[in-house]
mmCIF file of C-alpha atoms (C1' of nucleotides) in Angstrom:
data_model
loop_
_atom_site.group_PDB
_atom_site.id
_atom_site.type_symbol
_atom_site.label_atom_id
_atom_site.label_comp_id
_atom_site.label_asym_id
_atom_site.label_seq_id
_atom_site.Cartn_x
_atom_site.Cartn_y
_atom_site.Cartn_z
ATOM 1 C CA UNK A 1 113.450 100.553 116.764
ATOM 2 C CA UNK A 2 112.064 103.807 117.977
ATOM 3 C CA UNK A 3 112.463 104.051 121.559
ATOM 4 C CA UNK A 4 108.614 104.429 122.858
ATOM 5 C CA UNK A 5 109.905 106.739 125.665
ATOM 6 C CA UNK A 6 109.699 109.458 123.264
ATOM 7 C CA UNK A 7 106.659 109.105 122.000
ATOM 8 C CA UNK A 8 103.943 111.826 122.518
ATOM 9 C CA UNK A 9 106.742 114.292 122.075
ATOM 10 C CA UNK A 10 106.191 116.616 119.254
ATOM 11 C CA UNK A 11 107.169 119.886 116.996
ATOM 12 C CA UNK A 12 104.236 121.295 118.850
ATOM 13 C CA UNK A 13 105.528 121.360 122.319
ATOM 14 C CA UNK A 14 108.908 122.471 121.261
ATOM 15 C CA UNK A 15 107.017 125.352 119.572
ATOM 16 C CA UNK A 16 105.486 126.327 122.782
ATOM 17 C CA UNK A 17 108.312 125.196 124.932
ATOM 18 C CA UNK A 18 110.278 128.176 122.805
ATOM 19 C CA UNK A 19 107.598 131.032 123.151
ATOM 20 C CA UNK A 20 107.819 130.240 126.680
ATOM 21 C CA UNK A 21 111.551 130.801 126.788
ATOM 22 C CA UNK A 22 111.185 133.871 125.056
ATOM 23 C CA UNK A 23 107.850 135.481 126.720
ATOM 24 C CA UNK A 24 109.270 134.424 129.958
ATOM 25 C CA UNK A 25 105.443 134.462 130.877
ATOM 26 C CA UNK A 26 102.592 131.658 130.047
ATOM 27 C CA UNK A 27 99.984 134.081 129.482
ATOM 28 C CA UNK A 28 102.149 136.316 127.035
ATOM 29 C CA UNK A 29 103.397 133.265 125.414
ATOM 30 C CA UNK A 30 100.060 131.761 125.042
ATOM 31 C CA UNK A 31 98.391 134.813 123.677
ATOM 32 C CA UNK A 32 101.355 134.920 121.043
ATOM 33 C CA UNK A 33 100.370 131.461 120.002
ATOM 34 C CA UNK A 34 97.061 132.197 119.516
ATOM 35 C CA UNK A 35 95.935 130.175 122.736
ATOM 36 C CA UNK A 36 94.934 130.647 126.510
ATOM 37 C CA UNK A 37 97.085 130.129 129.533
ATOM 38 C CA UNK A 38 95.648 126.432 130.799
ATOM 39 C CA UNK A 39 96.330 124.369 127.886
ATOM 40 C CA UNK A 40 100.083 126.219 127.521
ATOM 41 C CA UNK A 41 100.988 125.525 130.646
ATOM 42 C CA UNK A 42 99.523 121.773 130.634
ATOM 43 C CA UNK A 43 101.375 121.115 127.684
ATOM 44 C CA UNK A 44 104.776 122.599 129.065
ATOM 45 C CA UNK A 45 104.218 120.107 131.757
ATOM 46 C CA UNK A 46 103.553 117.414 129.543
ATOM 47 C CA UNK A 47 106.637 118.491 128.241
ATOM 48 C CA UNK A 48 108.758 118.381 131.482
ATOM 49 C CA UNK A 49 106.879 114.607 132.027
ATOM 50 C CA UNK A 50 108.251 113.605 128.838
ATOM 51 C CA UNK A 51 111.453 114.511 128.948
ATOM 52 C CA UNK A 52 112.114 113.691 132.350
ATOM 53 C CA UNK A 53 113.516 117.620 133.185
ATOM 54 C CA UNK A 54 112.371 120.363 134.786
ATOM 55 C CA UNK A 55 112.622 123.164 131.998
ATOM 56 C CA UNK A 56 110.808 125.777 134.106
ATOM 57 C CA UNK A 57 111.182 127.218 137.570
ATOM 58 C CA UNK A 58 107.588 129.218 138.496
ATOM 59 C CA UNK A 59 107.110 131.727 140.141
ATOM 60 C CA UNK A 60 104.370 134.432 140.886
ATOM 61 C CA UNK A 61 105.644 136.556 138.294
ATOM 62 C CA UNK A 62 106.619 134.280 135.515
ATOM 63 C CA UNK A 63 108.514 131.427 134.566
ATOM 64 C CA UNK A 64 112.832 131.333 134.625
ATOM 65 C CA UNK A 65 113.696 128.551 132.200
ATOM 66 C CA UNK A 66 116.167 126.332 134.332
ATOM 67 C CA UNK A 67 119.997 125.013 133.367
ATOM 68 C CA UNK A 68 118.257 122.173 131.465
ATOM 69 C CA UNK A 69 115.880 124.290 129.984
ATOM 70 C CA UNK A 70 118.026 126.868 128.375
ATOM 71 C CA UNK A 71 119.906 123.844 127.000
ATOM 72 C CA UNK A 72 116.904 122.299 125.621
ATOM 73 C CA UNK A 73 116.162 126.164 124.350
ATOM 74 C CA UNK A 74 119.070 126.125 121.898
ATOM 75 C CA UNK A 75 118.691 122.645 120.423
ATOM 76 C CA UNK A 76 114.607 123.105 119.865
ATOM 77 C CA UNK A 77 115.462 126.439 118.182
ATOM 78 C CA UNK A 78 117.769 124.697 115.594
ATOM 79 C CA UNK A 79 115.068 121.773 115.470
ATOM 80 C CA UNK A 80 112.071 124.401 115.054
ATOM 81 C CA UNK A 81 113.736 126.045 112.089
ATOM 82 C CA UNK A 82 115.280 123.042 110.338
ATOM 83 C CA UNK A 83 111.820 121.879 110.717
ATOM 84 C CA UNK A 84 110.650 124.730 108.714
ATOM 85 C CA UNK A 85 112.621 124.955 106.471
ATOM 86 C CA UNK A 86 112.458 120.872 105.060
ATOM 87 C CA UNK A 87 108.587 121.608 105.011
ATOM 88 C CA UNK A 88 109.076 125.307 102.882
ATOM 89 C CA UNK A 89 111.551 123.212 100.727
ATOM 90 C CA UNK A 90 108.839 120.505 100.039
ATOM 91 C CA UNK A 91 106.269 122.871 99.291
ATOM 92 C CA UNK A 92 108.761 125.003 97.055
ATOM 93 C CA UNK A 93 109.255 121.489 95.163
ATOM 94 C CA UNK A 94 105.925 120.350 94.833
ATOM 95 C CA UNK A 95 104.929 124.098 93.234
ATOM 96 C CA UNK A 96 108.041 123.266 90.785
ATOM 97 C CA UNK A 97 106.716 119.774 89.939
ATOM 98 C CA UNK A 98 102.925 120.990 90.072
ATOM 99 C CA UNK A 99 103.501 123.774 87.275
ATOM 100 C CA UNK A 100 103.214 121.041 84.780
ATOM 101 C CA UNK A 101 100.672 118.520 86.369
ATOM 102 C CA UNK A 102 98.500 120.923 88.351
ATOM 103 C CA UNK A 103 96.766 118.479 90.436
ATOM 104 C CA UNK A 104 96.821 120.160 93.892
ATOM 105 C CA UNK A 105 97.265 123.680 93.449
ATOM 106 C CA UNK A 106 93.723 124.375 92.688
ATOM 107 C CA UNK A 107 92.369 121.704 95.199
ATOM 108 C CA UNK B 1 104.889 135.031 112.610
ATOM 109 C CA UNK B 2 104.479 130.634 112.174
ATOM 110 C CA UNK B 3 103.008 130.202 108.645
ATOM 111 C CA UNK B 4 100.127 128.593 109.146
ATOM 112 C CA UNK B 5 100.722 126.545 106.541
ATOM 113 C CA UNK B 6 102.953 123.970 108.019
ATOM 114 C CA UNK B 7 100.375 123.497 111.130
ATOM 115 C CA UNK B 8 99.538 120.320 111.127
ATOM 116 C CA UNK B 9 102.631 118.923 110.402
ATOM 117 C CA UNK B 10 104.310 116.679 112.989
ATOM 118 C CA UNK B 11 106.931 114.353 113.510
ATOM 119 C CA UNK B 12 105.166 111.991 113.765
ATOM 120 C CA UNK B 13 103.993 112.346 110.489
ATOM 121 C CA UNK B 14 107.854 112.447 109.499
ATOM 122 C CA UNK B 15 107.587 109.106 111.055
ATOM 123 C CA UNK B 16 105.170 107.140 109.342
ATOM 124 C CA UNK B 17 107.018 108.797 105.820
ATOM 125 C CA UNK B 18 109.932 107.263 106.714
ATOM 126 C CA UNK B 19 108.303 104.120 107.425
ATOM 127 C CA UNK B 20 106.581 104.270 104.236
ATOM 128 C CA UNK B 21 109.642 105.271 102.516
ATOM 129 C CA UNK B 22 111.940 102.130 103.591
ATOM 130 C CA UNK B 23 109.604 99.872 103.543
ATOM 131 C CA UNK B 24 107.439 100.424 99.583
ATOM 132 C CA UNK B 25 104.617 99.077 101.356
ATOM 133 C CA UNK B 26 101.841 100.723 103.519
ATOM 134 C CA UNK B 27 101.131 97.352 105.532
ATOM 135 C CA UNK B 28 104.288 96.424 106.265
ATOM 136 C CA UNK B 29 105.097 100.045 107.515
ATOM 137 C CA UNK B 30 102.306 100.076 109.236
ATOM 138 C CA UNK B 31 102.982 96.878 110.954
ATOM 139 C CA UNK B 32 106.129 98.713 111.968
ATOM 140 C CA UNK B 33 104.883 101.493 113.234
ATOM 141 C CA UNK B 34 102.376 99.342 115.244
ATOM 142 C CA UNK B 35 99.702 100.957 113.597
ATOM 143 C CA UNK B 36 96.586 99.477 110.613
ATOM 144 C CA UNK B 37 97.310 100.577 106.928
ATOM 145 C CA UNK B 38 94.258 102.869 107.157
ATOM 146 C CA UNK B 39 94.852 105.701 109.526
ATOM 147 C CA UNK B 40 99.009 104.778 107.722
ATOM 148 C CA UNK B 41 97.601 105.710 104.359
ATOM 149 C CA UNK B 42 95.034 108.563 105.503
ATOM 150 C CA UNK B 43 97.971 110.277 107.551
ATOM 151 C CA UNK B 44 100.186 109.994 104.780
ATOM 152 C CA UNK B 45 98.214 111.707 101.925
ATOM 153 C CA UNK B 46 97.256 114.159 105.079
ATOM 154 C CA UNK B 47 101.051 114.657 104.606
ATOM 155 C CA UNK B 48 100.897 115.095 100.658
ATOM 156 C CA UNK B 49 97.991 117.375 101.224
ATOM 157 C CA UNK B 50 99.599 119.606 103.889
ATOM 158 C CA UNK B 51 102.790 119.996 101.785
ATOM 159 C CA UNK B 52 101.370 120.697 98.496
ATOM 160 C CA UNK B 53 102.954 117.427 97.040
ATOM 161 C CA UNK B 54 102.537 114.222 96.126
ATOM 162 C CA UNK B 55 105.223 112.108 98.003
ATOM 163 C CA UNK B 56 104.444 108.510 96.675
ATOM 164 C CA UNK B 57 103.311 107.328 93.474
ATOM 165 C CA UNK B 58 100.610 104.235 94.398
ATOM 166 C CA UNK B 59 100.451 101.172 92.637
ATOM 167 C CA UNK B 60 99.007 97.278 93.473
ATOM 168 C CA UNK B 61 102.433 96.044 94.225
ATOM 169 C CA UNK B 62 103.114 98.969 96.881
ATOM 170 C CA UNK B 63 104.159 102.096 96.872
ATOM 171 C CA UNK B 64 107.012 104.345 95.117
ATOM 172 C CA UNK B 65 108.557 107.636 96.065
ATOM 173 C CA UNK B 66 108.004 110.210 93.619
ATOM 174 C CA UNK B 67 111.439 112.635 93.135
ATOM 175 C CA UNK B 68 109.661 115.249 95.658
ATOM 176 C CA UNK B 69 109.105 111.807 98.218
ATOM 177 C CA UNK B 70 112.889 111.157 97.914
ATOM 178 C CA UNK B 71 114.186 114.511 98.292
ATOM 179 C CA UNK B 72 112.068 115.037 101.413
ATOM 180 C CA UNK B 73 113.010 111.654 103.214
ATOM 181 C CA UNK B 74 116.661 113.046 103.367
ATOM 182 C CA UNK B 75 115.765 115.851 105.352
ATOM 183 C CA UNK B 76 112.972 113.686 107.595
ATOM 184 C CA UNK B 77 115.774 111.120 108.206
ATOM 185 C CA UNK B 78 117.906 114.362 109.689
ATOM 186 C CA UNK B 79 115.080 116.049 111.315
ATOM 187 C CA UNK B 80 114.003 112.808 113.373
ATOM 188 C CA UNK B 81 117.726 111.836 114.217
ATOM 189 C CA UNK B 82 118.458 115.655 115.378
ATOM 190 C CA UNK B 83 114.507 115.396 117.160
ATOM 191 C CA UNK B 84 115.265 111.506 118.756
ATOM 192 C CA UNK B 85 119.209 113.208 119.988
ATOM 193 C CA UNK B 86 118.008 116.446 121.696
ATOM 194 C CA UNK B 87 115.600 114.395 123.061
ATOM 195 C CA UNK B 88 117.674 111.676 124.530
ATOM 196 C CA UNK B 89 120.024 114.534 125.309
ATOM 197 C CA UNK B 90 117.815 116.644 127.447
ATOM 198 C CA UNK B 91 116.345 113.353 129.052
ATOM 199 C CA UNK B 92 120.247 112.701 130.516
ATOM 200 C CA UNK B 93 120.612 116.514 131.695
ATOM 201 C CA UNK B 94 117.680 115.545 133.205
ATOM 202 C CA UNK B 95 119.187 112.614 134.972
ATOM 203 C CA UNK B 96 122.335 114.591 135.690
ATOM 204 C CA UNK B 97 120.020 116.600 137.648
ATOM 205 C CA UNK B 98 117.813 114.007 139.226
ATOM 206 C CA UNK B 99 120.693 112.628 140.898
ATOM 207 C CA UNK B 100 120.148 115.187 143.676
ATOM 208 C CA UNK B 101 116.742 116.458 143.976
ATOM 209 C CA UNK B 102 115.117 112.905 142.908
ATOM 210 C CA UNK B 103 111.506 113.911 141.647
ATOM 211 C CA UNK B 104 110.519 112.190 138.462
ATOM 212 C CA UNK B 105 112.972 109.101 138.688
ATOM 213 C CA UNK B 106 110.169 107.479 140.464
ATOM 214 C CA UNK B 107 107.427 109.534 138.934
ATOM 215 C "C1'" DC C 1 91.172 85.407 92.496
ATOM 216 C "C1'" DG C 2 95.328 87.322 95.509
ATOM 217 C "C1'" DG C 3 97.162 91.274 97.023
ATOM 218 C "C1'" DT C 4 97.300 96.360 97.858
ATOM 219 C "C1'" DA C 5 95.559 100.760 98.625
ATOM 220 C "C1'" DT C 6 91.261 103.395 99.663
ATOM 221 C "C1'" DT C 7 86.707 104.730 101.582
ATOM 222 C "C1'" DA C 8 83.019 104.402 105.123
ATOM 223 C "C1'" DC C 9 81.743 104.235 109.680
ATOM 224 C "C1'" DG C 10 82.080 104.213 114.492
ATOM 225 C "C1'" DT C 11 84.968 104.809 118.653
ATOM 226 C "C1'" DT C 12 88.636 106.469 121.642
ATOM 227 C "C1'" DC C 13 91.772 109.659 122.956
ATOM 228 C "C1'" DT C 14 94.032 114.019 122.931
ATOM 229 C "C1'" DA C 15 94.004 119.024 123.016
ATOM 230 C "C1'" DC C 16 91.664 122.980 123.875
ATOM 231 C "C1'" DG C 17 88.529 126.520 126.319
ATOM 232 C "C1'" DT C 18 85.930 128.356 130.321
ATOM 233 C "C1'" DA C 19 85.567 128.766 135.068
ATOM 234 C "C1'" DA C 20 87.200 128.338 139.662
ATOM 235 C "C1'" DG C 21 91.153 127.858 142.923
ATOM 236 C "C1'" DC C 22 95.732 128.775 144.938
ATOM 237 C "C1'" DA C 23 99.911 131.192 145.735
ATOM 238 C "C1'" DT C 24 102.910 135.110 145.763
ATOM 239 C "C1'" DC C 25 103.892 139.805 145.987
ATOM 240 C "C1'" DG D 1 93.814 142.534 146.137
ATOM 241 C "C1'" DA D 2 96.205 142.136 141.811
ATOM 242 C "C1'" DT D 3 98.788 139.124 139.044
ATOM 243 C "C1'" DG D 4 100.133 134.709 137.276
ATOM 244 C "C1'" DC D 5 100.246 129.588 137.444
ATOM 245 C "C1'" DT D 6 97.258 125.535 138.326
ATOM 246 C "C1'" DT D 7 93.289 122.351 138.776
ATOM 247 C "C1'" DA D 8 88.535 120.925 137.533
ATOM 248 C "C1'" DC D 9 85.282 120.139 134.225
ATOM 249 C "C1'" DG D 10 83.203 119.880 129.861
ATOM 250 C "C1'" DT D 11 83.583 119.986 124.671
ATOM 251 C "C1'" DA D 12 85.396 119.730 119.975
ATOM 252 C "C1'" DG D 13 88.548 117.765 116.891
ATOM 253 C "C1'" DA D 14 92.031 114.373 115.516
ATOM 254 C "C1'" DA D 15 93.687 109.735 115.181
ATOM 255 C "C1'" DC D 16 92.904 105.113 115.189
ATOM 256 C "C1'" DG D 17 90.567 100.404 114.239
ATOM 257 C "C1'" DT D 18 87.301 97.308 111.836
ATOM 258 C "C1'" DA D 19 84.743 96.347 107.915
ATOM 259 C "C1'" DA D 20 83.633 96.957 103.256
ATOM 260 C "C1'" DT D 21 85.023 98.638 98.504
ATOM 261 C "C1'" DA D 22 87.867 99.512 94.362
ATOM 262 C "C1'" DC D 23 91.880 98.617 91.632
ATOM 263 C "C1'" DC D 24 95.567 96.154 89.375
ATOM 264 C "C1'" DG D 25 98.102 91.950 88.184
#
DNA sequence: CGGTATTACGTTCTACGTAAGCATC
DNA sequence: GATGCTTACGTAGAACGTAATACCG
């Protein structure tokens, strides 16, 4: 049912994929996500294996997110946020619903 | 500028919810997700955990969304049909591409 | 007892960090 | 030679599987 090809594939990598895009830099990028350059640019490899694309064009000055990539950059913004947002709803329920049974707020 | 609340959370855990949710029943979801119930059931109260709610209500028979459960596996159902499409999406860009430099067709 | 979810325990695999290497300007 | 991406290598954490336990009909 789920095609296995896009397995391995996760909110993760889109989250790095889209500091990338903006930092235009791996090192910036990584430091803005709180990690180093090596395991950034692995993953935006990783990435680019997955998918099948090149999303980056390298150079000694930075990265220039290709055609694909800049495509890719709208839809895993949209993705990224909705993301967000279903998870903030959740939580925004579960404090509703825990008011009365208080079974994880203090755990 | 991420809370680092909703680290953790993955689509893959989206997933195995979904799985969960269709099916009532942690082994047959897990049979469908070609997984054990174990890791099914640890990942899914990993889930409840993460959120701040309690998704499914347990019993001997199987399991049963709880009103926070069903709200949430509207938007998971979205988030992993709008996650599988830009996937499959960039993979044909991809393809487009591939056509004339040929570099990860055969990768 | 039969069936279902959970806990315990050990293992495998993935992701990350540090250090060294390579390329470009 | 300074800057930025990459490769090599080792380590820490996460995810999974098997086996054993607890719970409810």
């Amino acid at each position: 049912m789920i095609d296995p090809h896009l397995v391995g594939i996760e909110i993760r990598h889109l989250r790095y994929f889209l500091a990338v895009c903006e930092e235009l830099h791996l090192g910036r990028a990584a430091l803005r996500l709180g990690m180093t350059q090596p395991p950034l640019g692995r993953a935006i490899r990783a990435l680019e294996a997955g998918l099948g694309v090149i999303l980056f064009q390298r150079s000694s000055r930075g990265v220039m997110p290709t055609a694909a990539g800049k495509a890719l950059a709208v839809e895993a913004r949209k993705l990224v946020e909705a993301f967000d947002f279903a998870v903030a709803e959740a939580r925004r329920i579960g404090r509703s619903e825990g008011k009365a049974k208080r079974k994880f707020t203090s755990a």
